[in-house]
CSV table of C-alpha atoms in Angstrom, one decimal:
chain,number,residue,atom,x,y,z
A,1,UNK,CA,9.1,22.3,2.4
A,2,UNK,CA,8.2,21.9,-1.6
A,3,UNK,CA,6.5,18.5,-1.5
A,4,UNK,CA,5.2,18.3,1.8
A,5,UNK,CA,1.8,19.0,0.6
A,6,UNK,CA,1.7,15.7,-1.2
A,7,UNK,CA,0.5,13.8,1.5
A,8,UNK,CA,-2.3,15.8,1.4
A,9,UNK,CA,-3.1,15.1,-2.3
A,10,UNK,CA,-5.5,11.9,-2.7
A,11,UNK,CA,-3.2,9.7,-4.7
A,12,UNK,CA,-2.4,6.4,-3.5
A,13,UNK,CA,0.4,5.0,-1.5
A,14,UNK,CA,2.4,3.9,-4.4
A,15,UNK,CA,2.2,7.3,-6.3
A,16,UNK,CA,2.9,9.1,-3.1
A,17,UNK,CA,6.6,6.6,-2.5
A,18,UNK,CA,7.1,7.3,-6.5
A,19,UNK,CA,6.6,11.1,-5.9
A,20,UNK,CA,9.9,11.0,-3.2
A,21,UNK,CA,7.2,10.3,0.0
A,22,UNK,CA,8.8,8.1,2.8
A,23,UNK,CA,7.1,5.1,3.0
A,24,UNK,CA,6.4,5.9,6.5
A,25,UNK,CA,2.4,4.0,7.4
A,26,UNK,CA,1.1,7.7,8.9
A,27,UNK,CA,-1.1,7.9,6.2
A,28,UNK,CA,-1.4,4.9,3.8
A,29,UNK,CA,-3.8,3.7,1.3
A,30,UNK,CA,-3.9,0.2,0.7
């Protein structure tokens, strides 16, 4: 799905939540 990629981008955990992302901890930098 269009976004999914975005985890994969290095941005940080705030940026990623901003962007839509769930702020799920699978992946999270502090």
């Amino acid at each position: 799905q269009p976004g999914d990629r975005v985890r994969f981008q290095p941005i940080d955990h705030a940026e990623f939540v901003r962007l839509g992302g769930d702020d799920s901890p699978f992946e999270v930098t502090p």
